[in-house]
Amino acid sequence: MDFIAHVRKLLNEQWAKPQSLNEHLQGTAELAAEFAKSFDSAEWAYVLGMSHDTGKGTVEWQRYICNKSGYDEEASSESPGRLEHSGAGAKLVEESFDRGTGRILSYCVAGHHAGLADYIGSPSALVNRLQQVKTDKIAEEFKFPLSSLKPQKSPWKFKPQELDASLWIRMLFSCLVDADRLDTENYMDSEKSASRKGYRSITELQQRFNNYMEGKAKSLGRNLRLYEARQRVLSDCRAAAVWQSGFFSLTVPTGGGKTLSSMAFALKHAEQYKKDRVIYVIPYTSIIEQNADVFREVFGDDELVEHHSSLAEEDSTIRGRLASENWDAPIIITTAVQFFESLFANKAGRCRKIHNIANSVIVLDEAQLIPTDFLAPILETLRLLVEHYRVSVVICTATKPALEKQQAFLQFPGLPKDSIREIIHDVPDLFGRLERVKVTMPPDQSTITEWKELSEELSAYKQVLCIVSDRKSCRELHALMPKGTYHLSALMCAQHRSDVIKKIKEKLAAGKAIRVISTQLVEAGVDIDFPVVYRAMAGLDSIAQAAGRCNREGKLNAADELGKVVVFNAPRKPPPGTLRKASETAQRMCKEGLNNPLDPSVFLPYFSELFWKSNSLDARGIMKYLVSSRFEFQFKSAAEQFKIIDDKNQMSVLVPYGEGGKFIDLLKNIKNGSSFENILLRKLQRYSVNVYNYQYTVLQGRGSLEKIVPGVFALTTTIEYDPTIGLLIDEMPNNPEDFII
């Protein structure tokens, strides 16, 4: 019989010629092999492509697709709900190859729809699935080609105690999933398939970048000192771009032009070593839009892909939306959560992009914010990407963390002991040239500055920013400030925060009076510039980031003045965990005579002590799931545990801020599961606030929430979302009767 893989209808309701199963297997195999060339695994990927849908090569499955699609409704009188095919294909590759090869391939074939499974431990585990299926009904024409395919040994020797083998399997899996989706798309929707193409080359983008930087240099000429420092950073980045691929650090004070200079390095390095793309990884969604806007100004709207949870669908191009599925574009701007969780994912859709991380330049902006609890598996994976997948990594920060002292880098083969090479020629001299603030530390660690006293002190300034370490402190201090003081915290939805930051920038630019009380969300790269900044006692990296919001553009230097940064002991300590440990480490160093918390030489001992204090650099036990000399990996369990943002103790609440109320009303009145529902849910990500479970219980208990769609809750009224400070929890009465006036 003529075995088919897919069928589709034309616009005139006539059936197009079906895509044959052989065509689909061959097309997928060729694409997957092309993708895997960058890590010397083309033969393995080709076998995966040729085997992934062999389970469709049965009379039963052919009747199923003809009946379900309507292509031939008389193909079978039976109508099964869903006929699985990937398990049979996985069993076939286990039978066709030796035990080790077969197991590697079977993970990928079995999971190309459902995702990479755990080997053991549940009914859906790989070993159980393979026991439940048979291959006797698969036609010989699909079995025979596999017997003639002999993938060579693995492209390098795996070390059994490392993440090497499990990462390689996820890379192969990514090649298969993307190739399968693309070949299917090319048959089902050739117009959509064609929309993916058309990006400029790295060389063309570098020329655009250079032209932009020439114009930028002229506009900075008014501030000679800042201009010279930024030009020096840019020059060092371009000079270092010819160095051999590997690990680099770019240690530049805030305001030193780090964002654009790191892109200059990445583009030139990519051109030098024929890399396919630059992946720019930013810690928070609160600043990714800001940086993406800068890069759009440089390259144009249609030349980069911005991929993060807060991006509304209408804010990206069709080609950009398609490229966010597999990162097949020369410049990707994404978040640390999206990047690292994808590397450890098991779902097919999430893994689809990771093969395109190979042969790229990765820029990790604000790398000191890599969560300590996941540091061991992250560093191990980064090391493997450099060693085997032709990746270069730029650790970009104003406060260089002691990453090279961690075990993952100490073992890096072929590189000197300190395997992270600093791009900046003379870091201490650069920090001296870019000195723009004077930091005053507390006279001792026991003197507490009460909120009332602090509010009076802050009120004396025309323009001042005060950063505290938690939401409750932010609200308590803000309540004591003069009317018109701005508030920023994560109890405001993303759209609300963006609107407030825009107003803050406008007032600063106009020289108007402005006071802001904020949590630490403004520290990681938010481009605001105050003459005076106060910071509650915190880790040295947080103090340095806070100082980066002060005299950022060096405007005071023209008058031979420095910005003023005041560190104080707040009435409330930072929250337990990393923030508390960081603050205590900084306090200990102050007791021992630390005078300048911005001195670059203090960060090595600071981060070394902070890492040592950590309960674990692999708090979720990711390594144990993904290390096995017998290839018995627990991919699903690892993905479930690798959550940088732990949402188990949090709930998301939709709020009626701005257009949020309109979108919530629309969501109430549409059919569940519709495509429009998904569009609205994406839009509403910018109008949601994460609350702790106990806070959710409080809101629910006083009747403040209603279920909009399964698992999605929204505020019932606008009363409990304040236009200044956001979601009200502690400020509102808990007894519903108290709402009655």
XYZ file of C-alpha atoms in Angstrom:
741
model
C 0.000 0.000 0.000
C 1.046 3.646 -0.317
C 1.929 4.670 3.220
C 1.218 8.317 4.023
C 2.517 10.600 6.774
C 0.255 13.661 6.450
C -2.729 14.868 4.475
C -4.181 18.337 3.926
C -6.997 20.088 2.145
C -6.556 22.856 -0.395
C -8.476 26.128 -0.277
C -11.049 24.689 -2.698
C -11.727 21.876 -0.186
C -10.063 19.362 -2.491
C -7.391 17.069 -1.058
C -3.771 17.791 -1.904
C -1.505 14.924 -2.777
C -0.649 13.239 0.566
C 2.881 13.427 1.900
C 4.214 9.906 1.731
C 5.759 8.404 4.819
C 9.012 7.733 2.964
C 9.169 11.387 1.851
C 8.621 12.593 5.404
C 11.194 10.228 6.906
C 13.797 11.179 4.312
C 13.101 14.922 4.566
C 13.252 14.854 8.362
C 16.444 12.791 8.332
C 18.240 15.183 5.988
C 17.230 18.252 7.995
C 18.144 16.656 11.341
C 21.538 15.589 9.989
C 22.221 19.129 8.767
C 21.345 20.519 12.217
C 23.629 18.034 14.008
C 26.688 18.762 11.864
C 27.731 21.542 14.247
C 28.399 18.972 16.971
C 29.664 16.150 14.753
C 26.559 13.985 15.132
C 24.962 14.091 11.673
C 24.831 10.292 11.276
C 22.982 9.873 14.568
C 20.472 12.566 13.710
C 19.925 11.027 10.260
C 19.011 7.676 11.826
C 16.569 9.447 14.149
C 14.903 11.132 11.208
C 14.594 7.872 9.282
C 13.125 6.038 12.290
C 10.983 8.567 14.175
C 7.676 7.874 12.358
C 8.214 4.259 11.380
C 5.385 3.448 13.791
C 3.058 4.978 11.173
C 4.089 2.206 8.770
C 1.285 -0.150 9.766
C -2.050 -0.894 8.115
C -3.796 -0.018 11.365
C -2.224 3.447 11.596
C -2.866 4.177 7.919
C -6.548 3.396 8.414
C -6.511 5.615 11.504
C -5.126 8.728 9.746
C -7.414 8.306 6.753
C -10.458 7.978 8.975
C -9.598 10.727 11.459
C -8.635 13.285 8.823
C -11.634 12.512 6.633
C -9.325 11.670 3.734
C -10.990 8.270 3.485
C -13.820 7.960 5.990
C -14.446 4.386 4.932
C -10.907 3.311 5.719
C -12.069 1.734 8.966
C -15.341 1.228 10.747
C -13.543 1.666 14.045
C -12.583 5.092 15.388
C -9.930 4.933 18.132
C -9.461 8.123 20.163
C -5.746 8.415 19.439
C -3.448 5.802 17.964
C 0.087 6.112 19.302
C 2.992 5.537 16.901
C 6.186 6.838 18.537
C 6.490 3.931 20.994
C 6.587 1.380 18.182
C 9.251 3.411 16.367
C 11.306 3.564 19.569
C 11.026 -0.200 20.028
C 12.138 -0.700 16.433
C 15.386 1.254 16.905
C 16.095 -0.693 20.114
C 15.762 -3.904 18.110
C 17.736 -2.609 15.117
C 20.881 -1.494 16.936
C 23.084 -2.575 19.790
C 21.860 -1.928 23.314
C 23.655 1.381 23.939
C 22.899 2.866 20.519
C 19.323 1.654 20.607
C 18.632 3.183 24.002
C 20.008 6.593 22.994
C 17.869 6.611 19.862
C 14.759 5.268 21.588
C 14.640 8.172 24.079
C 14.356 10.591 21.153
C 11.963 8.603 18.961
C 9.631 7.760 21.854
C 9.577 11.390 22.972
C 9.318 13.335 19.716
C 5.713 14.237 20.595
C 5.308 13.567 24.329
C 8.793 14.655 25.420
C 11.875 12.908 26.782
C 10.751 10.457 29.465
C 12.316 9.121 32.622
C 13.862 5.726 31.972
C 12.164 4.138 35.009
C 9.763 5.082 37.771
C 6.289 5.586 36.304
C 3.830 3.938 33.870
C 4.955 6.414 31.180
C 8.667 5.688 31.765
C 10.600 4.616 28.683
C 11.270 1.070 29.859
C 7.542 0.503 30.449
C 6.461 1.994 27.128
C 8.873 -0.227 25.228
C 7.539 -3.318 26.975
C 3.965 -2.469 25.935
C 4.513 -2.143 22.184
C 5.413 -4.484 19.351
C 6.993 -3.917 15.963
C 5.730 -6.958 14.101
C 3.088 -4.953 12.201
C 5.537 -2.353 10.849
C 6.065 -2.882 7.113
C 9.422 -4.304 6.063
C 10.098 -1.337 3.786
C 10.599 0.803 6.912
C 12.508 -1.807 8.886
C 14.992 -2.639 6.143
C 16.611 0.838 5.718
C 17.401 0.969 9.422
C 19.392 -2.253 9.242
C 21.729 -0.626 6.719
C 22.324 2.512 8.832
C 25.243 2.223 11.199
C 25.925 5.396 13.218
C 29.538 5.581 14.236
C 30.603 5.658 17.843
C 29.593 8.747 19.789
C 31.490 11.810 18.539
C 33.570 11.964 21.714
C 34.088 9.828 24.794
C 31.528 10.578 27.486
C 32.625 10.920 31.085
C 30.116 8.922 33.150
C 30.197 11.305 36.131
C 29.217 14.333 34.013
C 26.108 15.674 32.243
C 27.796 15.016 28.902
C 25.724 12.086 27.596
C 22.339 13.417 28.725
C 23.019 16.831 27.147
C 24.038 15.129 23.884
C 20.777 13.169 23.833
C 18.786 16.388 24.374
C 20.713 18.002 21.511
C 19.919 15.072 19.191
C 16.314 15.186 20.361
C 16.167 18.897 19.527
C 17.472 18.243 16.003
C 14.823 15.573 15.476
C 11.920 17.595 16.849
C 12.784 20.710 14.841
C 13.391 18.737 11.642
C 10.116 16.839 12.070
C 8.137 20.057 12.664
C 9.788 21.879 9.756
C 9.341 19.087 7.240
C 5.692 18.708 8.265
C 5.160 22.468 8.075
C 6.703 22.596 4.610
C 4.043 20.161 3.396
C 1.093 21.492 5.414
C 1.752 25.239 5.038
C 4.513 26.115 2.564
C 3.772 29.852 2.861
C 4.384 29.752 6.599
C 7.528 27.734 6.000
C 8.858 30.351 3.560
C 8.230 33.119 6.146
C 11.030 31.738 8.296
C 13.724 32.801 5.862
C 15.241 36.166 4.995
C 17.438 37.214 7.923
C 20.628 39.112 7.181
C 23.995 37.467 7.693
C 26.201 38.039 10.720
C 28.557 40.040 8.482
C 25.742 42.337 7.323
C 24.497 42.811 10.877
C 27.993 43.665 12.050
C 28.203 46.379 9.404
C 24.887 47.816 10.601
C 26.199 47.736 14.139
C 29.438 49.522 13.222
C 27.521 52.246 11.383
C 25.284 52.758 14.405
C 28.235 52.950 16.812
C 29.917 55.637 14.713
C 26.848 57.828 15.115
C 26.594 56.961 18.797
C 30.197 58.020 19.409
C 29.518 61.482 17.986
C 26.530 62.006 20.290
C 28.635 61.118 23.357
C 31.360 63.590 22.518
C 29.882 66.175 24.901
C 30.957 64.114 27.943
C 34.615 63.515 27.142
C 35.440 61.383 30.185
C 32.506 59.020 29.689
C 33.091 58.942 25.931
C 36.733 57.919 26.336
C 35.905 55.193 28.859
C 33.161 53.682 26.704
C 35.363 53.822 23.608
C 38.048 51.980 25.512
C 35.575 49.250 26.488
C 34.440 48.980 22.884
C 38.039 48.813 21.643
C 38.948 46.060 24.140
C 35.881 44.048 23.071
C 36.765 44.260 19.397
C 40.396 43.359 20.057
C 39.450 40.298 22.144
C 36.926 39.040 19.581
C 39.685 37.276 17.606
C 40.708 35.166 20.598
C 40.057 31.441 20.414
C 36.497 30.343 21.234
C 35.785 29.619 24.872
C 34.859 31.482 28.042
C 35.214 35.240 28.405
C 34.308 37.747 31.077
C 33.428 41.356 30.426
C 33.763 43.271 33.673
C 32.542 46.817 33.209
C 31.030 49.248 35.734
C 27.370 50.116 35.205
C 27.068 52.893 32.652
C 30.262 51.821 30.897
C 28.533 50.794 27.683
C 28.512 47.098 28.522
C 25.373 46.223 26.509
C 26.529 47.551 23.151
C 30.198 46.644 23.635
C 29.325 43.026 24.461
C 27.321 42.878 21.227
C 30.338 44.291 19.362
C 32.451 41.429 20.732
C 29.788 38.825 19.990
C 29.231 39.855 16.363
C 32.919 40.102 15.492
C 33.684 36.831 17.292
C 30.785 35.129 15.465
C 32.098 36.359 12.123
C 35.672 35.381 12.969
C 34.743 31.790 13.866
C 31.743 31.366 11.513
C 29.187 31.014 14.269
C 25.513 31.030 13.393
C 24.024 33.412 15.941
C 24.329 35.572 19.037
C 22.112 34.658 21.995
C 21.802 37.541 24.446
C 20.549 36.303 27.838
C 19.094 38.880 30.244
C 18.134 38.086 33.866
C 14.695 39.674 34.129
C 11.742 40.476 31.884
C 11.709 43.903 33.567
C 14.771 44.938 31.529
C 14.682 42.695 28.454
C 12.325 45.065 26.631
C 14.679 47.959 27.329
C 17.684 46.117 25.861
C 15.667 44.719 22.970
C 14.603 48.266 22.068
C 18.280 49.281 21.937
C 19.112 46.384 19.615
C 16.086 47.100 17.408
C 17.356 50.638 16.976
C 20.681 49.171 15.872
C 19.556 46.302 13.631
C 15.920 47.008 12.725
C 12.675 45.428 13.895
C 12.923 42.409 11.621
C 16.458 41.220 12.339
C 16.241 39.876 15.877
C 13.991 37.599 17.888
C 12.810 38.680 21.324
C 11.652 35.598 23.240
C 10.195 35.885 26.728
C 6.928 35.406 28.579
C 5.906 39.079 28.672
C 6.024 39.635 24.913
C 2.597 40.295 23.441
C 1.987 38.533 20.142
C 1.313 41.738 18.216
C 4.660 43.166 19.372
C 6.669 40.729 17.231
C 6.762 40.046 13.511
C 5.373 36.861 11.951
C 8.909 35.749 11.186
C 9.970 36.591 14.735
C 7.151 34.510 16.223
C 8.149 31.564 14.063
C 11.829 31.912 14.950
C 11.004 31.976 18.672
C 9.933 28.334 18.241
C 13.420 27.176 17.260
C 15.731 30.221 17.564
C 16.671 30.021 13.891
C 17.692 33.683 13.625
C 21.062 35.452 13.877
C 20.232 37.436 17.037
C 18.127 36.070 19.909
C 17.233 38.166 22.960
C 15.867 36.046 25.776
C 15.669 35.676 29.554
C 17.785 33.541 31.856
C 14.654 31.582 32.823
C 13.824 30.800 29.174
C 17.441 29.950 28.307
C 18.441 27.742 31.228
C 15.088 26.004 31.675
C 15.141 25.157 27.949
C 18.564 23.552 28.350
C 17.151 21.226 31.007
C 13.675 20.779 29.511
C 12.144 17.514 28.347
C 9.040 18.723 26.453
C 9.382 18.608 22.672
C 8.279 22.208 22.119
C 10.661 23.589 24.735
C 13.612 21.472 23.549
C 13.095 22.269 19.878
C 15.398 25.286 19.995
C 18.403 23.974 21.904
C 20.323 22.523 18.934
C 20.537 26.104 17.668
C 22.493 27.024 20.782
C 25.345 25.028 19.246
C 27.861 27.085 17.266
C 26.727 30.356 18.836
C 27.995 33.171 21.030
C 26.115 33.363 24.330
C 26.218 36.646 26.243
C 25.116 36.214 29.856
C 24.208 39.715 31.019
C 24.331 40.345 34.790
C 25.802 36.861 35.253
C 26.134 37.352 39.009
C 22.364 36.762 39.147
C 22.623 33.113 38.066
C 20.727 31.411 40.908
C 23.128 29.756 43.331
C 20.844 26.749 43.870
C 21.356 25.738 40.212
C 24.944 26.865 39.757
C 26.533 23.397 39.512
C 24.371 22.004 36.667
C 24.387 25.367 34.861
C 28.183 25.713 34.923
C 28.657 22.082 33.959
C 26.345 22.541 30.974
C 28.005 25.781 29.886
C 31.377 24.057 30.040
C 30.103 21.203 27.857
C 28.601 23.643 25.353
C 32.019 25.242 24.954
C 33.912 21.953 24.878
C 31.751 20.023 22.404
C 29.253 22.345 20.733
C 31.460 25.184 19.407
C 29.944 27.735 21.780
C 31.615 30.823 23.206
C 30.261 32.270 26.454
C 30.650 35.878 27.613
C 30.052 36.384 31.333
C 29.003 39.994 31.373
C 28.828 41.838 34.703
C 29.839 44.837 36.767
C 30.651 42.537 39.703
C 32.579 39.552 38.385
C 31.445 36.429 40.268
C 34.035 33.801 41.184
C 32.708 31.299 38.675
C 36.130 30.168 37.502
C 36.855 28.903 41.017
C 34.008 26.399 40.761
C 34.731 22.760 40.030
C 33.159 22.820 36.562
C 35.814 25.250 35.331
C 38.756 23.856 37.283
C 38.424 20.643 35.240
C 38.104 22.322 31.860
C 40.529 20.558 29.489
C 42.978 22.371 27.268
C 42.706 25.716 29.021
C 44.783 27.267 31.783
C 43.588 27.054 35.373
C 41.737 30.363 35.150
C 39.766 29.403 32.060
C 37.596 32.538 31.906
C 39.534 35.199 29.987
C 38.892 38.832 30.865
C 38.179 41.040 27.856
C 38.956 44.363 29.542
C 42.666 45.038 29.468
C 42.880 46.798 32.861
C 39.728 46.403 34.974
C 40.872 48.438 38.023
C 41.938 51.350 35.826
C 38.597 51.299 33.981
C 36.676 51.353 37.262
C 38.779 54.326 38.342
C 38.079 56.196 35.110
C 34.363 55.530 35.447
C 34.139 56.559 39.091
C 30.919 58.539 39.318
C 29.699 58.029 42.878
C 30.857 58.120 46.460
C 29.424 55.357 48.644
C 28.841 55.984 52.345
C 28.523 52.800 54.389
C 26.779 52.644 57.805
C 29.084 53.689 60.673
C 28.463 50.306 62.322
C 26.259 47.291 61.773
C 24.080 47.747 64.862
C 22.691 51.240 64.193
C 19.245 50.938 62.599
C 17.685 53.741 60.547
C 13.949 53.751 61.256
C 11.513 54.352 58.394
C 10.243 57.655 59.827
C 13.773 59.031 60.127
C 14.666 57.802 56.648
C 11.535 59.288 55.063
C 12.384 62.721 56.475
C 15.938 62.424 55.153
C 14.777 61.356 51.681
C 12.162 64.116 51.517
C 14.913 66.740 51.669
C 16.177 65.755 48.200
C 14.702 66.987 44.936
C 15.573 63.758 43.110
C 16.249 60.571 45.060
C 15.859 56.800 44.692
C 15.662 54.503 47.722
C 15.936 50.722 47.276
C 14.846 48.263 49.961
C 14.986 44.467 50.035
C 11.336 43.393 50.248
C 7.818 44.426 49.239
C 6.566 45.071 52.775
C 9.412 47.456 53.567
C 8.785 49.230 50.272
C 5.152 49.900 51.184
C 5.871 50.892 54.771
C 8.464 53.481 53.712
C 6.400 54.718 50.764
C 3.431 55.364 53.087
C 5.560 57.844 55.054
C 6.770 59.757 52.000
C 5.257 62.992 50.581
C 2.367 62.705 48.138
C 3.560 62.085 44.575
C 6.388 59.731 45.572
C 6.602 56.820 43.123
C 6.488 53.181 44.202
C 7.961 50.154 42.395
C 7.586 46.530 43.453
C 6.534 43.139 42.113
C 3.055 43.644 43.610
C 2.529 45.879 40.589
C 1.896 44.093 37.296
C 4.543 44.318 34.561
C 2.601 46.881 32.532
C 2.141 49.067 35.618
C 5.870 48.952 36.389
C 6.741 49.807 32.781
C 4.390 52.794 32.838
C 5.878 54.077 36.104
C 9.479 53.652 34.911
C 8.603 55.622 31.774
C 7.212 58.478 33.911
C 10.304 58.391 36.130
C 12.609 58.727 33.120
C 10.570 61.630 31.750
C 10.734 63.533 35.039
C 14.447 62.895 35.431
C 15.099 64.103 31.884
C 13.073 67.258 32.540
C 14.911 67.964 35.806
C 11.683 67.814 37.815
C 11.393 66.825 41.466
C 10.977 63.066 41.833
C 11.301 60.569 44.684
C 11.073 56.805 44.204
C 10.841 53.960 46.714
C 11.556 50.590 45.089
C 12.461 46.991 45.725
C 15.603 45.605 44.077
C 13.793 45.112 40.754
C 15.349 48.383 39.474
C 18.897 47.191 40.095
C 19.498 44.788 37.224
C 19.981 47.129 34.289
C 16.976 49.491 34.484
C 18.315 52.590 32.764
C 17.504 55.381 35.239
C 19.883 58.063 36.484
C 19.472 59.717 39.921
C 21.912 62.103 41.623
C 21.212 60.439 44.994
C 20.524 56.761 45.740
C 19.888 55.131 49.129
C 20.239 51.362 49.518
C 19.223 49.163 52.446
C 22.167 46.995 53.530
C 22.553 44.135 51.040
C 25.141 42.041 49.236
C 28.021 43.872 47.561
C 26.652 43.001 44.128
C 23.318 44.632 45.024
C 25.066 47.728 46.371
C 27.070 47.994 43.148
C 23.915 47.616 41.075
C 22.145 50.284 43.129
C 25.131 52.587 42.602
C 24.672 52.012 38.872
C 21.404 53.958 39.080
C 23.296 56.987 40.412
C 25.052 59.546 38.167
C 24.826 56.853 35.483
C 25.570 59.206 32.597
C 28.260 61.115 34.491
C 26.351 64.406 34.339
C 27.590 65.475 37.779
C 31.218 64.822 36.797
C 31.109 67.805 34.474
C 30.787 69.960 37.608
C 33.507 67.940 39.392
C 30.854 66.301 41.561
C 30.126 62.666 42.341
C 26.774 61.002 42.809
C 25.770 60.202 46.376
C 25.077 56.595 47.415
C 24.100 55.966 51.042
C 23.898 52.436 52.472
C 21.808 52.125 55.655
C 20.702 49.401 58.059
C 16.969 48.931 57.567
C 14.538 47.982 60.349
C 13.882 44.690 58.574
C 16.556 42.246 57.401
C 16.467 40.938 53.810
C 14.333 37.811 53.255
C 15.902 34.494 54.339
C 17.961 32.673 51.754
C 20.459 34.070 49.260
C 19.586 37.741 49.901
C 20.058 37.334 53.661
C 23.358 35.466 53.239
C 24.626 38.084 50.781
C 23.819 40.891 53.206
C 25.506 39.101 56.106
C 28.615 38.472 53.982
C 28.828 42.176 53.101
C 28.355 43.145 56.760
C 31.183 40.847 57.824
C 33.509 42.371 55.228
C 32.565 45.863 56.427
C 33.476 44.921 59.979
C 36.886 43.843 58.715
C 37.562 47.245 57.182
C 35.948 47.306 53.744
C 35.886 50.955 52.686
C 34.885 50.889 49.037
C 32.228 48.269 48.145
C 32.705 49.121 44.445
C 36.392 48.147 44.339
C 36.534 45.296 41.759
C 39.078 43.416 43.881
C 36.504 42.762 46.643
C 34.169 40.657 44.536
C 36.319 37.539 44.262
C 36.444 36.993 48.052
C 32.816 38.120 48.363
C 31.392 35.659 45.839
C 33.728 32.873 46.950
C 32.375 33.184 50.492
C 28.797 33.472 49.254
C 29.085 30.287 47.177
C 30.676 28.520 50.136
C 27.772 29.569 52.381
C 25.234 28.180 49.954
C 23.457 25.078 51.222
C 24.011 23.496 47.826
C 24.988 24.534 44.319
C 22.606 21.826 43.106
C 19.780 22.204 45.606
C 17.264 20.270 43.478
C 19.584 17.346 42.727
C 19.535 17.909 38.963
C 22.866 16.131 38.481
C 21.644 12.829 39.923
C 18.810 12.683 37.389
C 21.060 13.318 34.388
C 24.207 11.348 35.243
C 24.214 7.618 34.509
C 26.894 5.311 33.119
C 24.091 2.992 31.901
C 22.174 5.742 30.074
C 19.264 5.426 32.509
C 18.404 9.114 32.651
C 15.421 10.743 34.342
C 14.753 13.551 31.855
C 11.209 14.335 32.974
C 12.113 14.471 36.678
C 15.063 16.772 35.986
C 12.883 19.159 33.965
C 10.250 19.242 36.696
C 12.878 20.105 39.302
C 14.769 22.669 37.212
C 12.494 25.655 37.830
C 14.441 28.865 38.393
C 11.228 30.570 39.453
C 9.711 28.165 41.934
C 5.985 28.614 41.424
C 4.964 25.860 43.827
C 4.567 28.421 46.615
C 3.101 31.134 44.396
C -0.067 31.832 42.474
C -0.657 34.298 39.657
C -3.553 36.751 39.910
C -4.886 38.815 36.991
C -5.458 42.462 37.871
C -7.679 45.154 36.284
C -4.893 47.681 35.692
C -5.181 49.652 32.445
C -6.341 47.417 29.619
C -6.129 44.423 31.958
C -9.767 44.893 32.972
C -10.900 44.824 29.336
C -8.887 41.679 28.575
C -10.245 39.942 31.699
C -13.832 40.683 30.613
C -13.108 39.332 27.122
C -11.604 36.177 28.612
C -14.750 35.586 30.663
C -16.919 35.535 27.564
C -15.047 33.307 25.132
C -15.072 29.581 24.676
C -12.485 27.632 26.660
C -9.712 26.186 24.524
C -10.162 28.596 21.624
C -7.151 30.173 19.923
C -8.377 33.605 21.040
C -8.231 32.409 24.645
C -4.505 31.695 24.252
C -3.939 35.126 22.691
C -5.701 36.827 25.623
C -3.790 34.787 28.189
C -0.512 35.913 26.619
C -1.655 39.534 26.689
C -2.701 39.167 30.331
C 0.783 38.050 31.389
C 1.590 41.751 31.551
C -1.415 42.273 33.814
C -0.700 39.592 36.395
C 0.873 39.646 39.846
C 2.484 36.681 41.581
C 1.497 36.257 45.222
C 2.562 33.712 47.831
C 0.101 30.910 48.557
C -0.826 32.369 51.944
C -1.580 35.721 50.297
C -3.699 33.953 47.687
C -5.611 32.265 50.524
C -6.224 35.666 52.140
C -7.568 37.092 48.863
C -9.736 34.059 48.259
C -11.006 34.059 51.829
C -12.362 37.580 51.592
C -14.049 36.912 48.253
C -11.604 38.956 46.178
C -10.969 36.382 43.447
C -13.024 34.743 40.733
C -12.079 31.891 38.405
C -11.991 33.099 34.797
C -10.886 29.885 33.089
C -9.591 26.685 34.710
C -6.544 27.548 36.823
C -6.751 31.310 36.137
C -8.055 33.758 38.753
C -8.666 37.502 38.646
C -9.564 40.233 41.122
C -13.292 40.775 41.346
C -13.069 44.590 41.637
C -10.719 47.482 40.987
C -10.813 48.450 44.693
C -8.011 46.073 45.600
C -5.555 47.239 42.962
C -4.165 50.643 43.838
C -2.975 52.812 40.901
C 0.126 53.795 42.893
C 1.278 50.712 44.800
C -0.471 47.832 43.038
C -2.202 44.803 44.553
C -3.538 45.389 48.055
C -3.330 42.465 50.455
C -2.354 43.534 53.976
C -3.889 46.966 53.421
C -7.425 45.596 52.939
C -9.747 44.107 55.590
C -9.858 40.314 55.693
C -13.518 40.124 56.726
C -15.757 40.535 53.647
C -18.332 42.376 55.762
C -15.781 45.126 56.427
C -16.071 46.143 52.759
C -19.634 47.302 53.380
C -19.749 51.055 53.929
